[in-house]
Short mmCIF file of C-alpha atoms in Angstrom, two decimals:
data_model
loop_
_atom_site.label_atom_id
_atom_site.label_comp_id
_atom_site.label_asym_id
_atom_site.label_seq_id
_atom_site.Cartn_x
_atom_site.Cartn_y
_atom_site.Cartn_z
CA MET O 1 118.11 -77.47 426.17
CA GLN O 2 117.61 -81.04 424.84
CA LYS O 3 118.45 -81.98 421.37
CA THR O 4 115.62 -82.82 418.87
CA PRO O 5 116.49 -86.44 418.47
CA LEU O 6 116.45 -87.09 422.35
CA LEU O 7 113.01 -85.58 422.46
CA LEU O 8 111.94 -87.72 419.58
CA ALA O 9 113.16 -90.77 421.13
CA ALA O 10 111.42 -89.84 424.36
CA ALA O 11 108.12 -89.10 422.71
CA ALA O 12 108.35 -92.42 420.55
CA PHE O 13 109.08 -94.23 423.73
CA ALA O 14 106.07 -92.82 425.71
CA LEU O 15 103.80 -93.16 422.60
CA THR O 16 104.83 -96.93 422.08
CA ALA O 17 104.31 -97.81 425.55
CA THR O 18 100.96 -95.99 426.31
CA GLY O 19 99.53 -97.04 422.96
CA VAL O 20 98.06 -100.22 424.74
CA TYR O 21 95.11 -97.83 425.85
CA ALA O 22 94.10 -97.50 422.34
CA HIS O 23 93.09 -101.09 422.32
CA GLY O 24 90.48 -100.62 424.99
CA ASN O 25 91.31 -103.44 427.39
CA ALA O 26 94.60 -102.38 428.68
CA LYS O 27 94.44 -104.66 431.59
CA GLN O 28 94.17 -107.70 429.39
CA ILE O 29 97.23 -106.65 427.43
CA ILE O 30 99.29 -105.90 430.27
CA ASN O 31 98.48 -109.28 431.90
CA ARG O 32 99.26 -110.89 428.60
CA ALA O 33 102.81 -108.89 428.53
CA ASP O 34 103.59 -110.26 432.30
CA LEU O 35 104.46 -106.65 433.52
CA SER O 36 105.02 -106.14 437.16
CA ALA O 37 102.39 -104.14 439.38
CA GLU O 38 104.96 -101.29 439.35
CA GLN O 39 105.29 -101.26 435.62
CA ALA O 40 101.44 -101.35 435.20
CA ALA O 41 100.89 -98.45 437.36
CA ALA O 42 103.65 -96.69 435.74
CA LEU O 43 102.05 -97.39 432.41
CA GLU O 44 98.88 -95.98 433.45
CA ALA O 45 100.40 -92.69 435.03
CA ALA O 46 102.40 -92.35 431.86
CA HIS O 47 99.17 -92.47 429.63
CA GLU O 48 97.56 -89.72 431.68
CA LEU O 49 100.92 -87.74 431.37
CA ARG O 50 101.00 -88.43 427.67
CA LYS O 51 97.36 -87.31 427.28
CA SER O 52 98.09 -83.90 429.07
CA GLY O 53 101.06 -83.41 426.55
CA ASP O 54 104.01 -84.18 428.99
CA LEU O 55 105.83 -86.70 426.88
CA GLN O 56 109.06 -86.16 428.80
CA ALA O 57 107.50 -86.88 432.13
CA ALA O 58 105.55 -90.05 430.50
CA ARG O 59 108.94 -91.43 429.46
CA ASP O 60 110.59 -90.82 432.64
CA THR O 61 107.74 -92.60 434.69
CA LEU O 62 108.38 -95.56 432.54
CA VAL O 63 112.02 -95.64 432.66
CA GLU O 64 111.96 -95.38 436.38
CA ALA O 65 109.61 -98.39 436.51
CA GLY O 66 111.99 -100.45 434.54
CA PHE O 67 110.48 -100.08 431.10
CA ASP O 68 113.08 -101.16 428.31
CA THR O 69 113.03 -102.47 425.01
CA GLU O 70 112.13 -106.00 426.27
CA ALA O 71 109.21 -104.61 428.04
CA LEU O 72 108.03 -102.76 425.01
CA ARG O 73 108.23 -105.77 422.72
CA ALA O 74 106.03 -107.68 425.39
CA LEU O 75 103.33 -105.00 425.24
CA ARG O 76 103.65 -105.09 421.36
CA GLU O 77 103.41 -108.91 421.15
CA ALA O 78 100.54 -108.92 423.55
CA LYS O 79 98.64 -106.32 421.61
CA GLN O 80 99.26 -108.17 418.29
CA ALA O 81 98.09 -111.59 419.77
CA LEU O 82 94.89 -110.01 421.00
CA ARG O 83 94.05 -108.41 417.64
CA LEU O 84 94.98 -111.75 416.04
CA GLU O 85 92.75 -113.77 418.33
CA ILE O 86 89.93 -111.41 417.73
CA SER O 87 90.35 -111.58 414.02
CA THR O 88 90.70 -115.29 414.06
CA ALA O 89 87.46 -115.62 416.04
CA ILE O 90 85.64 -113.59 413.64
CA GLU O 91 86.93 -115.39 410.62
CA GLU O 92 86.12 -118.79 412.16
CA GLY O 93 82.69 -117.64 413.28
CA ASN O 94 83.50 -118.58 416.88
CA TYR O 95 81.05 -116.15 419.00
CA GLU O 96 82.14 -117.68 422.37
CA THR O 97 85.92 -117.16 421.71
CA PHE O 98 85.28 -113.68 420.33
CA VAL O 99 83.31 -112.72 423.50
CA ASN O 100 86.03 -113.94 425.71
CA VAL O 101 89.06 -112.26 423.79
CA ALA O 102 87.24 -109.12 422.93
CA GLU O 103 85.86 -108.33 426.39
CA GLY O 104 86.64 -104.67 427.32
CA THR O 105 87.70 -103.78 423.84
CA PRO O 106 85.96 -101.18 421.68
CA ILE O 107 84.78 -104.07 419.21
CA GLY O 108 83.74 -106.20 422.15
CA GLU O 109 81.64 -103.39 423.58
CA ALA O 110 80.12 -102.77 420.06
CA ILE O 111 79.22 -106.30 419.30
CA ARG O 112 76.73 -107.51 422.07
CA SER O 113 74.94 -110.28 420.47
CA GLU O 114 75.42 -113.26 418.24
CA SER O 115 73.49 -111.87 415.39
CA GLU O 116 75.57 -108.66 415.46
CA PHE O 117 78.73 -111.01 415.45
CA GLN O 118 77.05 -112.67 412.29
CA LYS O 119 76.76 -109.27 410.57
CA LEU O 120 80.37 -108.21 411.62
CA ARG O 121 81.70 -111.67 409.87
CA GLU O 122 79.66 -110.79 406.83
CA ALA O 123 81.02 -107.31 406.61
CA LYS O 124 84.71 -108.65 407.08
CA GLU O 125 83.97 -111.04 404.24
CA HIS O 126 82.71 -108.25 401.90
CA ARG O 127 85.86 -106.13 402.86
CA LEU O 128 88.15 -108.92 401.99
CA SER O 129 86.47 -109.74 398.90
CA GLY O 130 86.76 -106.08 397.84
CA GLU O 131 83.09 -105.52 398.19
CA TYR O 132 83.58 -102.21 400.14
CA LYS O 133 80.22 -100.65 399.54
CA GLU O 134 78.41 -103.66 401.21
CA ALA O 135 80.95 -103.88 404.00
CA ARG O 136 80.50 -100.15 404.68
CA ALA O 137 76.87 -100.45 404.95
CA LEU O 138 77.19 -103.30 407.37
CA TYR O 139 79.79 -101.52 409.42
CA LYS O 140 77.60 -98.40 409.53
CA GLU O 141 74.54 -100.66 410.58
CA LEU O 142 76.67 -102.09 413.37
CA ASP O 143 77.69 -98.57 414.43
CA LEU O 144 81.45 -99.34 413.97
CA PRO O 145 84.22 -96.89 413.26
CA GLN O 146 85.12 -96.30 409.53
CA GLY O 147 88.64 -96.11 408.10
CA HIS O 148 91.75 -97.39 409.71
CA ALA O 149 90.07 -98.59 413.02
CA ARG O 150 87.91 -100.94 410.93
CA GLY O 151 91.11 -102.85 409.66
CA HIS O 152 91.43 -104.27 413.20
CA TYR O 153 88.49 -106.55 412.64
#
């Protein structure tokens, strides 16, 4: 029987690596992280294993494909860079850049026109100014998630 710390480490490894799918456009993040084709395939397989609850198999799949702390760091940095580029495009009002970097992400799928993009900018400005009621109304009008997910934009 495995010890609890080992199980926790396996779970943390699998969750960290497969968390890339939470951002919607996993292919974009994988490309940015410069993973090998084998690692990209293993990441997808591990994601499915994780969804089915088999964290140990997900971890083993990743390890066999050569995932290590460096690969995890590359994934994390790629996710952060994508999130920052999306946020910067919103703050700067650059719709074309937003469309390019947000393609395939949940926010990119939700914001389909320049007028919706402008409402998103307005909502973010309200949120950052502490005008939460106004921000919530605009996020709701745009049919965007509330709570933690909203902080990504």
